[in-house]
Amino acid sequence: MPRKSQVSRSRASVTAKRRKLAYDWLIVGAGFSGATLAERIATELGQKVLLADRRDHIAGNAYDSPAKNGILIHQYGPHIFHTNSAKVWAYLSRFTEWRPYYHRVLGMVEGKQVPIPFNLNSIYALFPPRMADSMVQALIDNFGYGKKVPILKLREAGAGDLKFLGDYIYNNVFDSYTRKQWGMGPEALDPGVTARVPVAVSRDDRYFQDTYQAMPLHGYTELFKRMLKHPLIEVATRTEWTDVKDTVRADRIIFTGPIDEFFDYSFGTLPYRSIRFEQRTHDVEFVQETGTLNYPNEFDFTRTTEQKHLTGQKARDTITITEYPQAYERGKNEPYYPIPMPETTEALRPYQEEARKLDGKVWFAGRLGDYAYYNMDQACARALTLFEKTIALAVRSGGAPEA
Ligand code: FAD
Ligand code: UDP
């Protein structure tokens, strides 16, 4: 590891060198959003991109690297790829082979490990058979077999068995988990947050039902390396936006960091949630039956994931990652989650108006740039659409802007 003074000296000299170079694009953030845009711009438009990231690696929050025992670790929390978009799947498949993987989650409810999303198997695991039969029948009669019902809708829907079941699932699966994760109850958030994990009127125990579900065979970092291997893309890690904003000459900018940071917080800070990840090695081959175990009620963490279920390496020992949600404190931890709720939609508006004034010169994208709770495939889809519908059109109609 270079010492701090060496890092800053080398960064200063690199910055001085880049000052003399001109790029067509400066893209801030080397996660799914920034990397997809860099790849598209270089490959399709033949333009030169500087892709800067403040971290010492590419791949954003999807970054992975092998531990000593060979198990691939997701440094910023477990990442499972899933999408219904044939387009995103085809696009990413250019840069990786895949390892088939269906994610399964068990939740600790009243001392038992039951399938999450809560489904008919969870009901039979928790209630006596006759009571379970009657609740299952009520679900099927009201919603139909195979349907998925957001918990907030289920609670509104019923009387009798359904009311009991809705309240039970709310109290035992959603309420405290959500309070730990977000620092507030389910009703304070946009309903879409808890609807990500709807109650399933089926016996399908998979966490996701998307058409495409798999893990990149050699990991996310390798996928990103292949994506960014292009003579027109220069990657600058350990490079802050503020290191390059006034020194590098670029005709156009894409910013995938926090939108409030870009505008110097001039309309106030937007709230985020952070997480502390605790990694543990266990001297046994496997510690849990499924990829993830959720703890909706007990403890101050939300879930523990055993990496090798996801990534497939074989090892004598095993590694788990436990997630402790935290308040976000600027400069102290990472802004992992934008918080979807009416108040933040309002707070975002002036930033979106400022962003519109920069149209044609600066674009925003990604989980932090758009302040949107995207999964990886959604970040990639948003970047592909931004490229096709806006960026490619702007460049092709206007030609290369004056340097
Ligand atoms: P990011 O990956 O966050 O990349 C943004 C990059 O910008 C970062 O590398 C950051 O260092 C850089 N940056 C920010 N500000 C600056 C600055 N000022 N200067 C320089 N660089 C800057 N999605 C799934 O599909 N499946 C999952 O299982 C899944 N699990 C997740 C688990 C956790 C705990 C978290 C937090 C997220 C998970 N996600 C998952 C979501 C996934 O991480 C995001 O969808 C994806 O990373 C978004 O990509 P992005 O490029 O928009 O943002
Ligand atoms: N959720 C819950 N209990 C669970 C699983 C999920 O209350 O056992 C709620 C919680 O509010 C969570 C949201 O559903 O933040 C979305 O869950 P998901 O697993 O999609 O969250 P992520 O993987 O993005 O952290």
Short mmCIF file of N, CA and C and ligand atoms in Angstrom, two decimals, residues 116 173-175 177-178 181-182 189 193-197 207-208 294 296 303 323 337 367 373 375, ligand 2:
data_model
loop_
_atom_site.label_atom_id
_atom_site.label_comp_id
_atom_site.label_asym_id
_atom_site.label_seq_id
_atom_site.Cartn_x
_atom_site.Cartn_y
_atom_site.Cartn_z
N ILE A 116 -38.92 -16.59 3.14
CA ILE A 116 -39.20 -15.18 2.84
C ILE A 116 -38.89 -14.99 1.37
N VAL A 173 -42.75 -9.97 10.37
CA VAL A 173 -41.78 -9.96 9.26
C VAL A 173 -41.38 -8.54 8.86
N PHE A 174 -42.34 -7.62 8.84
CA PHE A 174 -42.05 -6.31 8.24
C PHE A 174 -41.77 -5.18 9.22
N ASP A 175 -42.48 -5.16 10.33
CA ASP A 175 -42.44 -3.95 11.15
C ASP A 175 -41.04 -3.69 11.70
N TYR A 177 -38.14 -5.22 11.09
CA TYR A 177 -37.09 -5.24 10.06
C TYR A 177 -37.01 -3.86 9.42
N THR A 178 -38.17 -3.33 9.05
CA THR A 178 -38.20 -2.03 8.36
C THR A 178 -37.70 -0.92 9.29
N GLN A 181 -33.99 -1.23 9.31
CA GLN A 181 -33.36 -0.90 8.04
C GLN A 181 -33.45 0.59 7.73
N TRP A 182 -34.60 1.19 8.01
CA TRP A 182 -34.84 2.56 7.55
C TRP A 182 -34.95 3.58 8.68
N LEU A 189 -42.74 5.05 4.57
CA LEU A 189 -41.98 4.93 3.32
C LEU A 189 -42.94 4.81 2.13
N VAL A 193 -41.44 0.19 -1.29
CA VAL A 193 -40.29 -0.38 -0.56
C VAL A 193 -40.65 -1.76 -0.02
N THR A 194 -41.74 -1.87 0.74
CA THR A 194 -42.10 -3.19 1.29
C THR A 194 -42.69 -4.08 0.19
N ALA A 195 -43.23 -3.46 -0.87
CA ALA A 195 -43.78 -4.26 -1.98
C ALA A 195 -42.69 -4.97 -2.77
N ARG A 196 -41.41 -4.64 -2.51
CA ARG A 196 -40.34 -5.40 -3.16
C ARG A 196 -40.34 -6.86 -2.71
N VAL A 197 -40.89 -7.09 -1.51
CA VAL A 197 -40.90 -8.45 -0.98
C VAL A 197 -42.36 -8.82 -0.64
N TYR A 207 -36.40 -15.95 -3.70
CA TYR A 207 -36.56 -14.56 -3.26
C TYR A 207 -36.99 -13.68 -4.43
N PHE A 208 -36.49 -14.02 -5.63
CA PHE A 208 -36.86 -13.26 -6.84
C PHE A 208 -37.55 -14.21 -7.80
N ASN A 294 -32.79 -13.91 7.30
CA ASN A 294 -33.28 -12.60 7.79
C ASN A 294 -33.64 -12.70 9.27
N PRO A 296 -35.95 -10.54 11.25
CA PRO A 296 -36.86 -9.39 11.30
C PRO A 296 -37.01 -8.85 12.72
N ARG A 303 -29.86 -9.02 8.49
CA ARG A 303 -29.70 -10.30 7.79
C ARG A 303 -28.24 -10.73 7.75
N GLU A 323 -25.48 -7.57 8.17
CA GLU A 323 -25.77 -6.16 7.87
C GLU A 323 -26.40 -5.45 9.08
N TYR A 337 -28.34 3.75 0.66
CA TYR A 337 -29.75 3.72 0.25
C TYR A 337 -30.35 5.11 0.22
N ARG A 367 -28.13 5.26 -8.76
CA ARG A 367 -28.84 5.19 -7.48
C ARG A 367 -28.66 6.50 -6.71
N TYR A 373 -34.01 4.11 -5.77
CA TYR A 373 -33.68 2.81 -5.15
C TYR A 373 -33.57 1.75 -6.25
N ASN A 375 -32.08 -1.45 -8.35
CA ASN A 375 -31.26 -2.66 -8.34
C ASN A 375 -30.22 -2.52 -9.45
N1 UDP B 2 -38.50 -6.32 4.36
C1 UDP B 2 -38.92 -6.67 5.63
N2 UDP B 2 -38.65 -7.91 6.11
C2 UDP B 2 -37.97 -8.82 5.40
C3 UDP B 2 -37.53 -8.48 4.10
C4 UDP B 2 -37.81 -7.21 3.62
O1 UDP B 2 -39.50 -5.85 6.32
O2 UDP B 2 -37.75 -9.96 5.90
C5 UDP B 2 -38.83 -4.96 3.86
C6 UDP B 2 -37.83 -3.92 4.41
O3 UDP B 2 -38.51 -2.70 4.54
C7 UDP B 2 -36.82 -3.89 3.31
C8 UDP B 2 -37.71 -3.97 2.08
O4 UDP B 2 -38.73 -4.91 2.45
O5 UDP B 2 -36.03 -2.73 3.36
C9 UDP B 2 -37.03 -4.38 0.81
O6 UDP B 2 -36.33 -5.59 1.04
P1 UDP B 2 -35.14 -6.03 0.07
O7 UDP B 2 -34.67 -7.36 0.51
O8 UDP B 2 -35.57 -5.88 -1.33
O9 UDP B 2 -34.05 -4.90 0.41
P2 UDP B 2 -32.55 -4.68 -0.10
O10 UDP B 2 -32.05 -6.02 -0.59
O11 UDP B 2 -32.62 -3.65 -1.16
O12 UDP B 2 -31.85 -4.20 1.13
#
